Rosetta silent file (secondary structure, phi, psi, omega in degrees, C-alpha in Angstrom):
SEQUENCE: PAEPHPSMVLSASLDKTVAVWDPRASSGAGAKPASTVALPERALCLDLRWPHALVGTGAAAAGAQLIDLRYAPGEAKPLKLHQSVSRFPPRSVALFPGGEGFCAGSHDGRVAVHFHSSSAGGPAGAAAAAPKAKAPWGEDFSFKCHRQGADKDRIYGVGALSFFPAKPHLLATAGSDGECHLWDLKRRHKTAHLLKASTAGSGAPVALPAIAFSRGGDMLAYARSDDWSGGAAAYEATRGAGHANDVRILLLDPSGWEKREAG
SCORE:     score description
SCORE:     0.000 S_00000001
   1 L     0.000  149.263 -177.685   55.998  177.384  184.642 S_00000001
   2 E  -104.849  104.462  176.077   59.202  179.238  183.745 S_00000001
   3 L   -76.809  146.113    0.509   62.109  178.436  186.042 S_00000001
   4 L   -85.113   32.295  176.897   63.676  180.200  187.883 S_00000001
   5 E  -121.093   74.652 -172.360   60.351  182.074  187.903 S_00000001
   6 L   -64.414  -13.982  179.404   57.899  179.293  188.831 S_00000001
   7 L   -84.770  -10.671 -179.582   54.995  181.697  189.156 S_00000001
   8 L   -87.950  141.650 -178.869   55.205  182.673  185.476 S_00000001
   9 E  -126.105  138.575  177.019   53.156  180.755  182.898 S_00000001
  10 E  -107.646  143.678  173.266   53.574  180.686  179.105 S_00000001
  11 E  -134.664  142.693  177.413   50.815  180.149  176.556 S_00000001
  12 E  -120.217  140.157 -167.971   51.068  179.805  172.783 S_00000001
  13 L  -134.601  162.437  173.660   48.089  180.546  170.568 S_00000001
  14 L   -70.504   -6.895  177.256   46.632  180.386  167.087 S_00000001
  15 L   -83.881   12.142  175.911   46.618  184.204  167.189 S_00000001
  16 L    69.533   36.350  176.263   50.367  184.061  166.359 S_00000001
  17 E  -139.276  155.690  166.245   51.609  185.083  169.798 S_00000001
  18 E  -114.516  128.611 -177.074   53.302  183.630  172.853 S_00000001
  19 E  -113.815  141.012  175.356   52.145  185.254  176.081 S_00000001
  20 E  -106.873  123.042 -174.696   53.912  185.386  179.457 S_00000001
  21 E  -115.009  143.466  171.500   51.503  185.464  182.388 S_00000001
  22 L  -119.230   98.426 -176.692   51.959  186.284  186.052 S_00000001
  23 L   -59.599  -21.434 -179.903   48.872  184.903  187.864 S_00000001
  24 L   -72.236  -28.039 -174.417   49.823  186.883  190.978 S_00000001
  25 L   -86.815  -34.118 -177.977   49.437  190.197  189.188 S_00000001
  26 L  -155.508  152.316  177.787   46.122  189.690  187.413 S_00000001
  27 L  -155.752  170.753  179.910   43.394  187.127  186.974 S_00000001
  28 L    90.562 -174.095 -174.339   39.864  186.836  185.636 S_00000001
  29 L   -64.531  -28.880 -177.587   38.357  187.810  182.315 S_00000001
  30 L   -93.652   10.588 -177.495   40.242  191.101  182.136 S_00000001
  31 L   -64.259  142.524  178.393   43.689  189.665  182.827 S_00000001
  32 L  -122.887  145.481 -179.988   46.499  190.823  180.572 S_00000001
  33 L   -69.142  153.705  176.663   49.834  189.103  179.933 S_00000001
  34 L   -68.002  -32.845  175.506   53.026  190.545  181.371 S_00000001
  35 E  -161.032  161.389  177.919   54.519  190.441  177.880 S_00000001
  36 E  -134.774  152.876  177.089   53.861  188.945  174.447 S_00000001
  37 E  -124.167  128.168 -179.827   56.058  187.745  171.607 S_00000001
  38 E   -80.543  141.395  178.045   54.863  187.931  168.001 S_00000001
  39 L  -115.516  155.580  178.143   55.227  184.862  165.789 S_00000001
  40 L   -76.946  -15.477 -178.621   55.280  184.669  161.981 S_00000001
  41 L  -148.205  174.306  178.157   52.636  181.925  162.017 S_00000001
  42 L   -62.384  143.948  177.612   50.096  180.205  164.280 S_00000001
  43 E   -86.482  130.324  179.259   51.538  178.342  167.251 S_00000001
  44 E  -110.919  -28.532 -179.121   50.874  174.579  167.248 S_00000001
  45 E  -153.882  158.636 -172.964   53.150  173.303  170.013 S_00000001
  46 E  -146.891  141.295  169.456   55.345  174.700  172.778 S_00000001
  47 E  -137.014  151.168 -175.683   58.192  173.585  175.025 S_00000001
  48 E  -132.146  127.864  175.590   59.908  175.472  177.814 S_00000001
  49 E  -147.880  101.221 -174.016   63.391  174.995  179.219 S_00000001
  50 L   -49.562  132.712   10.069   64.738  178.050  180.978 S_00000001
  51 L   -98.790   22.182 -175.749   65.938  180.416  179.612 S_00000001
  52 E  -120.688  152.721  168.838   64.355  179.447  176.292 S_00000001
  53 E  -121.618  142.062 -179.764   60.932  178.628  174.892 S_00000001
  54 E  -121.608  130.783 -176.798   60.531  176.748  171.622 S_00000001
  55 E  -123.218  128.682  170.953   57.407  177.062  169.474 S_00000001
  56 E   -91.393  130.923 -173.246   56.390  174.924  166.529 S_00000001
  57 E  -105.556  168.093 -173.493   54.403  176.980  164.043 S_00000001
  58 L   -83.201   15.890  175.865   51.618  176.239  161.577 S_00000001
  59 L  -138.058  130.047 -178.084   53.706  176.641  158.440 S_00000001
  60 L   -58.580  -35.459 -178.499   56.575  174.388  157.445 S_00000001
  61 L   -65.783  -31.514  179.907   58.480  177.372  156.074 S_00000001
  62 L   -78.831  -20.688  175.001   58.340  179.129  159.453 S_00000001
  63 L    59.270 -135.925  178.527   59.686  175.999  161.176 S_00000001
  64 E  -107.150  147.560 -177.454   60.430  176.332  164.870 S_00000001
  65 E  -119.874  126.079 -178.474   60.819  179.640  166.696 S_00000001
  66 E  -102.886  130.789 -178.526   63.219  180.063  169.642 S_00000001
  67 E  -120.837  129.154  175.420   62.515  182.730  172.281 S_00000001
  68 E   -90.867  112.540 -174.197   65.001  183.926  174.918 S_00000001
  69 L   -78.580   -5.204  179.494   62.922  184.610  178.022 S_00000001
  70 L   -76.296  -10.986 -178.608   65.646  186.660  179.728 S_00000001
  71 L  -121.018  137.966  178.962   64.704  189.628  177.581 S_00000001
  72 L  -133.728  131.816   -3.840   61.350  191.403  177.461 S_00000001
  73 L   -73.362  142.548 -178.809   59.782  191.938  175.088 S_00000001
  74 L   -78.148  168.782  178.787   61.337  188.851  173.536 S_00000001
  75 L  -130.809  134.895 -179.490   61.911  188.177  169.881 S_00000001
  76 E   -81.133  129.854  179.628   61.324  184.883  168.072 S_00000001
  77 E  -109.584  121.902 -177.792   64.362  183.527  166.228 S_00000001
  78 E   -71.001  140.187  175.747   63.656  181.038  163.404 S_00000001
  79 E  -117.723  137.469 -179.670   65.445  177.676  163.509 S_00000001
  80 L   -73.975  132.837  176.789   65.958  175.504  160.463 S_00000001
  81 L   -91.612  147.560  175.349   64.246  172.100  160.596 S_00000001
  82 L   -56.234  141.127 -173.591   65.887  168.913  159.356 S_00000001
  83 H   -61.858  -21.912 -179.448   64.774  168.253  155.790 S_00000001
  84 H   -70.444  -20.683 -179.773   63.178  164.937  156.808 S_00000001
  85 H  -120.356   12.992 -174.439   60.511  166.769  158.846 S_00000001
  86 L   -90.566   -1.946  179.862   60.311  170.049  156.932 S_00000001
  87 L   -72.033  -30.473 -177.001   57.491  169.018  154.573 S_00000001
  88 L  -126.054  160.769  173.362   54.842  169.652  157.217 S_00000001
  89 L   -60.475  146.283  179.231   54.496  171.945  160.249 S_00000001
  90 L   -63.523  140.354  179.691   56.003  170.364  163.383 S_00000001
  91 L   -89.690  -28.759 -178.869   53.547  168.360  165.468 S_00000001
  92 E  -155.206  153.925  178.686   55.624  168.479  168.663 S_00000001
  93 E  -140.507  154.296  176.801   58.870  170.027  169.916 S_00000001
  94 E  -153.796  130.685  177.114   61.212  169.488  172.879 S_00000001
  95 E   -84.466  139.253  173.911   64.336  171.339  173.991 S_00000001
  96 L   -59.833  138.645  178.078   67.365  169.323  175.137 S_00000001
  97 L   -57.989  -32.022 -178.900   67.774  169.597  178.934 S_00000001
  98 L   -89.022   -1.712  176.466   71.378  170.695  178.467 S_00000001
  99 L    83.659    8.217 -175.780   70.550  173.333  175.878 S_00000001
 100 L   -82.179   -7.758  179.822   72.525  171.750  173.048 S_00000001
 101 E   172.602 -155.107 -178.865   69.602  171.524  170.664 S_00000001
 102 E  -156.049  164.817  175.653   66.007  170.420  170.189 S_00000001
 103 E  -120.050  150.211  177.667   63.808  167.690  168.726 S_00000001
 104 E  -134.341  129.153  176.831   60.788  168.037  166.452 S_00000001
 105 E   -97.129  145.365 -174.789   58.098  165.418  165.827 S_00000001
 106 L  -111.686  172.786  176.604   56.286  165.293  162.506 S_00000001
 107 L   -75.063  -17.620 -174.953   52.875  164.313  161.177 S_00000001
 108 L  -112.163   42.389  170.810   54.411  161.422  159.232 S_00000001
 109 L    64.014   45.817  177.340   55.981  159.351  162.004 S_00000001
 110 E  -138.870  152.675  170.682   59.438  160.907  162.274 S_00000001
 111 E  -127.381  130.213  176.312   61.490  162.714  164.880 S_00000001
 112 E  -107.090  135.667 -179.845   64.368  164.994  163.901 S_00000001
 113 E  -107.670  120.533 -175.394   67.179  165.726  166.349 S_00000001
 114 E  -115.452  139.532  175.273   68.797  169.133  165.901 S_00000001
 115 E  -116.808  134.986 -178.318   72.000  170.497  167.434 S_00000001
 116 L   -63.763  -27.822 -178.508   72.665  174.223  167.608 S_00000001
 117 L   -88.768   -4.861 -177.328   76.334  173.617  166.778 S_00000001
 118 L   -70.929  146.705  177.796   75.583  171.373  163.791 S_00000001
 119 L   -66.191  -20.156  179.820   76.443  172.589  160.330 S_00000001
 120 L   -89.742  -10.512 -176.571   72.896  171.631  159.321 S_00000001
 121 L   -93.717 -151.968  177.944   71.256  173.610  162.108 S_00000001
 122 L    91.080 -174.612 -176.573   71.164  177.295  162.886 S_00000001
 123 E   -62.429  156.267  177.568   68.831  180.033  161.761 S_00000001
 124 L   -58.438  143.080 -177.488   66.452  179.525  158.880 S_00000001
 125 L   107.954  -20.314  176.667   68.101  180.155  155.558 S_00000001
 126 L   -71.964  148.283 -178.387   71.162  178.053  156.294 S_00000001
 127 L   -67.129  136.811  179.144   71.775  175.264  153.818 S_00000001
 128 L   -81.750  131.768  179.856   70.368  171.896  154.878 S_00000001
 129 L   -74.971  152.990  177.177   72.979  169.150  155.070 S_00000001
 130 L   -67.157  142.974 -178.456   72.444  165.899  153.204 S_00000001
 131 L   -64.798  145.041  179.621   70.986  163.162  155.399 S_00000001
 132 L  -119.728  143.609 -179.328   73.467  160.675  156.842 S_00000001
 133 L   -64.587  -44.386 -179.659   72.812  157.074  157.774 S_00000001
 134 L  -138.414   76.034  178.424   74.805  157.314  160.995 S_00000001
 135 L   -69.052  142.812  178.965   75.756  160.891  161.714 S_00000001
 136 L   -66.159  157.698  178.653   78.066  161.300  164.733 S_00000001
 137 L   -59.235  128.739 -174.557   76.630  162.696  167.969 S_00000001
 138 L   109.070  -11.253  174.787   76.402  166.445  167.539 S_00000001
 139 L  -107.680  141.487 -178.616   75.235  166.240  163.912 S_00000001
 140 L   -59.112  143.758  174.682   71.549  166.506  163.004 S_00000001
 141 E  -155.381  172.828  177.777   69.714  163.253  162.263 S_00000001
 142 E  -141.380  162.313  176.408   66.199  161.806  162.194 S_00000001
 143 E  -146.116  156.529 -179.222   64.519  158.481  162.876 S_00000001
 144 E   -90.420  148.063  179.316   61.204  156.810  162.098 S_00000001
 145 L  -160.311  169.565  177.469   58.675  155.905  164.788 S_00000001
 146 L    51.948   55.120  176.635   54.970  155.232  165.442 S_00000001
 147 E  -126.201  129.835 -174.629   54.505  153.032  162.398 S_00000001
 148 E  -117.590  168.774  179.812   52.260  149.982  162.546 S_00000001
 149 L    95.866  160.574 -178.532   51.521  146.963  160.375 S_00000001
 150 L   -58.941  -36.046 -179.807   53.691  144.165  159.014 S_00000001
 151 L  -101.962   11.519 -178.505   55.258  146.544  156.502 S_00000001
 152 L    54.658   38.006 -175.901   55.139  149.568  158.828 S_00000001
 153 L   -96.542   -5.636  173.865   52.848  151.198  156.286 S_00000001
 154 E   -96.727  107.778 -170.585   50.355  152.648  158.782 S_00000001
 155 E  -106.922  132.829 -177.281   52.030  155.890  159.775 S_00000001
 156 L  -121.251  151.705  178.880   50.961  158.023  162.742 S_00000001
 157 L   -72.190  155.227  177.872   51.889  161.525  163.857 S_00000001
 158 E   -97.807  100.455 -171.163   54.201  162.198  166.802 S_00000001
 159 E   -83.733  -19.389 -176.834   51.979  164.206  169.127 S_00000001
 160 E  -155.487  148.232  177.762   54.279  164.691  172.111 S_00000001
 161 E  -132.898  144.916  177.369   57.955  164.535  173.131 S_00000001
 162 E  -156.023  130.173  177.669   59.540  164.497  176.583 S_00000001
 163 E   -82.793  139.328  176.365   63.115  163.988  177.783 S_00000001
 164 L   -72.502  122.724 -170.049   63.702  161.620  180.708 S_00000001
 165 L   -63.818  -33.636 -176.411   65.062  163.889  183.482 S_00000001
 166 L   -76.239  -27.161 -179.432   67.622  161.465  184.962 S_00000001
 167 L  -137.743   94.420 -170.529   69.219  160.657  181.595 S_00000001
 168 L   -68.641   -2.693  173.733   68.748  163.486  179.095 S_00000001
 169 L   -88.966   -1.235  176.867   69.776  161.344  176.098 S_00000001
 170 E   -98.141  125.473 -176.913   66.560  159.322  176.560 S_00000001
 171 E  -121.359  128.891  175.136   63.557  160.751  174.708 S_00000001
 172 E   -94.146  136.433  175.821   59.938  159.600  175.047 S_00000001
 173 E  -121.474  140.761  176.852   57.660  159.892  172.024 S_00000001
 174 E  -126.802  142.032 -172.383   53.860  159.588  172.034 S_00000001
 175 E  -132.175  177.868  176.453   51.767  159.225  168.918 S_00000001
 176 L   -69.439  -11.707  175.262   48.382  159.109  167.284 S_00000001
 177 L   -81.751    1.485  177.518   48.696  155.311  167.446 S_00000001
 178 L    78.252   12.039 -177.097   48.156  155.580  171.211 S_00000001
 179 L  -113.713  155.782  178.855   51.622  154.259  172.046 S_00000001
 180 E  -131.120  128.723 -177.924   54.563  155.725  173.945 S_00000001
 181 E  -125.281  154.101  175.874   58.169  154.652  173.403 S_00000001
 182 E  -113.073  128.802 -175.246   61.487  155.577  174.988 S_00000001
 183 E  -118.047  139.681  172.295   64.458  156.100  172.664 S_00000001
 184 E   -93.129  105.343 -173.739   68.184  156.245  173.339 S_00000001
 185 L   -69.057  -30.208 -179.196   69.259  159.057  171.043 S_00000001
 186 L   -73.949  -39.213 -179.168   72.978  158.349  171.398 S_00000001
 187 L   -92.144   -7.547  176.529   72.709  154.652  170.569 S_00000001
 188 L    61.227   46.338  175.205   69.881  155.186  168.062 S_00000001
 189 E  -147.199  163.530  178.256   67.589  152.449  169.326 S_00000001
 190 E   -80.088  127.191 -177.413   64.332  151.972  171.232 S_00000001
 191 E   -92.884  -37.196 -176.291   64.966  151.399  174.932 S_00000001
 192 E  -154.191  150.274  172.936   61.471  150.745  176.264 S_00000001
 193 E  -103.660   99.597 -170.470   57.830  150.414  175.232 S_00000001
 194 E   -79.582  -39.918 -176.971   56.144  152.521  177.897 S_00000001
 195 E  -138.645  134.137  172.910   52.485  152.444  176.815 S_00000001
 196 L   -92.721  159.492 -175.215   50.471  150.203  174.530 S_00000001
 197 L   -67.848  140.585  171.030   47.569  151.536  172.520 S_00000001
 198 L  -107.246  133.520 -175.730   44.132  151.818  174.069 S_00000001
 199 E  -109.034  149.440  173.410   41.283  151.530  171.572 S_00000001
 200 L   -80.785  178.661 -179.724   37.837  153.039  171.495 S_00000001
 201 L   -60.785  -23.275  179.503   34.770  150.941  170.747 S_00000001
 202 L   -76.675  -10.541 -177.606   35.385  151.523  167.049 S_00000001
 203 L    91.470  -10.242  179.374   38.707  149.677  167.305 S_00000001
 204 L   -78.416  144.931  178.794   40.712  152.772  166.413 S_00000001
 205 E   -68.220  147.820  175.721   43.579  153.719  168.748 S_00000001
 206 L   -94.234  123.194 -172.297   43.067  156.660  171.092 S_00000001
 207 L   -66.978  158.220  172.842   45.865  159.183  170.562 S_00000001
 208 L  -112.243   94.528 -176.346   48.310  160.443  173.180 S_00000001
 209 L   -83.373  -10.303 -177.826   48.535  164.217  172.569 S_00000001
 210 E  -152.937  139.129  174.295   50.544  165.044  175.722 S_00000001
 211 E  -142.244  155.565  176.993   53.097  163.380  178.020 S_00000001
 212 E  -160.287  132.474  174.288   55.339  164.623  180.847 S_00000001
 213 E   -81.475  150.462  170.297   57.815  162.973  183.231 S_00000001
 214 L   -70.611  164.773 -176.465   57.833  163.816  186.921 S_00000001
 215 L   -59.194  -37.068 -179.440   60.895  165.693  188.160 S_00000001
 216 L   -85.200  -10.117  178.392   62.394  162.497  189.588 S_00000001
 217 L    81.011   10.287 -178.882   61.518  160.419  186.535 S_00000001
 218 L   -94.088   -1.718  178.770   59.544  157.806  188.489 S_00000001
 219 E  -142.133  150.996  175.195   56.179  158.740  186.934 S_00000001
 220 E  -128.256  120.640  174.315   54.835  159.610  183.506 S_00000001
 221 E   -91.367  137.989  179.322   51.661  161.650  183.085 S_00000001
 222 E  -144.411  147.309  178.058   49.825  161.166  179.810 S_00000001
 223 E  -108.022  143.195  176.839   46.616  162.413  178.213 S_00000001
 224 E  -121.777  124.548  177.801   44.344  160.323  175.993 S_00000001
 225 L  -167.593  166.825  172.412   41.966  161.968  173.542 S_00000001
 226 L   -68.853  136.067 -178.906   41.103  162.259  169.874 S_00000001
 227 L  -110.546   14.030  176.387   43.687  164.473  168.164 S_00000001
 228 L    67.486   10.443  178.652   41.682  165.089  164.971 S_00000001
 229 L   -68.362  -24.382  177.117   44.279  163.207  162.892 S_00000001
 230 L   -97.763    6.475  178.375   41.435  161.077  161.501 S_00000001
 231 H    76.049 -167.417 -175.016   39.172  164.050  160.905 S_00000001
 232 H   -64.339  -36.905 -177.460   35.524  164.421  161.867 S_00000001
 233 H   -62.926  -44.934  179.769   34.603  160.807  161.100 S_00000001
 234 H   -66.833  -37.670  178.855   37.198  159.387  163.503 S_00000001
 235 H   -63.162  -46.289 -179.203   36.233  161.903  166.167 S_00000001
 236 H   -64.794  -36.107  178.764   32.545  161.008  165.947 S_00000001
 237 H   -66.701  -41.052  179.199   33.381  157.289  166.065 S_00000001
 238 H   -66.654  -43.398  179.273   35.500  157.731  169.168 S_00000001
 239 H   -66.950  -40.175  179.757   32.868  159.848  170.874 S_00000001
 240 H   -65.590  -25.607  178.913   30.094  157.451  169.851 S_00000001
 241 L   -79.085   -4.013  177.188   32.028  154.577  171.405 S_00000001
 242 L    87.338   12.191  179.417   31.793  156.346  174.754 S_00000001
 243 L   -70.982  134.760  177.268   35.464  157.205  175.150 S_00000001
 244 L  -110.786  133.484  176.057   36.079  160.021  177.624 S_00000001
 245 L   -59.451  139.684  179.787   39.173  162.184  177.472 S_00000001
 246 E  -152.657  166.885  175.476   41.359  161.596  180.500 S_00000001
 247 E  -123.259  132.143 -176.293   44.766  162.132  182.102 S_00000001
 248 E  -130.230  165.361  179.234   46.547  159.217  183.761 S_00000001
 249 E  -119.762  129.549  175.935   49.747  158.489  185.685 S_00000001
 250 E  -109.702  124.415  175.412   52.096  155.607  184.844 S_00000001
 251 E   -80.340  135.382 -172.423   54.544  154.419  187.522 S_00000001
 252 L  -112.025  151.179  173.737   57.962  153.689  186.010 S_00000001
 253 L  -128.411   90.781 -175.865   60.762  151.239  186.751 S_00000001
 254 L   -68.383   -6.754 -176.972   63.906  152.485  184.950 S_00000001
 255 H   -60.247  -36.925  177.846   65.964  149.459  186.088 S_00000001
 256 H   -66.519  -32.816  178.394   64.933  147.550  182.974 S_00000001
 257 H   -65.532  -39.207 -177.779   66.025  150.424  180.776 S_00000001
 258 H   -63.042  -37.451  177.285   69.484  150.354  182.328 S_00000001
 259 H   -66.088  -40.810  179.883   69.872  146.679  181.406 S_00000001
 260 H   -64.844  -38.718  178.997   68.762  147.456  177.855 S_00000001
 261 H   -65.714  -42.390 -178.299   71.255  150.315  177.637 S_00000001
 262 H   -65.102  -32.632 -179.784   74.091  148.129  178.938 S_00000001
 263 L   -75.206    0.000    0.000   73.254  145.459  176.369 S_00000001
């Protein structure tokens, strides 16, 4: 839903459009969107934070597309992705609650944090800044995540991102490794391990393609399903093991996070 218009719904599609729907006005097979926005490439992921929508597209060159929902018909504005995640199309995107920027998750176990005011950010075509080991807050940076094994050589995609509503500098990431972690973006460290991997009968982890915090931050909804990252063979193995796609709710206790932050 698009606040402050909770009755409006956005959808992003492989047909290279974002559609705005008003279920009150039309429904059924013949329903038409209230408006549509054309994209330069297929839409792979979407996040909404009024008054903007952010779309990750199916071509690395097209990057992320920002749409201002206050204007209809809207126009997609390209945003430059951090060079650490620009090799592949973004796997997931999330807008900062305060509007200062956005995050993008990649297929190769990285998350890039972008600020609209950063010299490295801005519209596509702007020069990408050289990566910094410890860039100050307000400068673009990236970090590695969802890597398993003694040498962290098993790398998984970042399928979903979600900001913790009570503390917008805390970002949850969910991956193809079936795990969910909470990161403190300001301190650059992992604050909590929210979910451990669940495996199918084949022993392979079941991916987490979607997560969302409740408005109060006391619950986390998450979906478990094959995300096709292992191709047809992994999908058939997961299905053959009897795994059923599902959505679950995790009750949270942020008090432990606060101790970790203070430490």
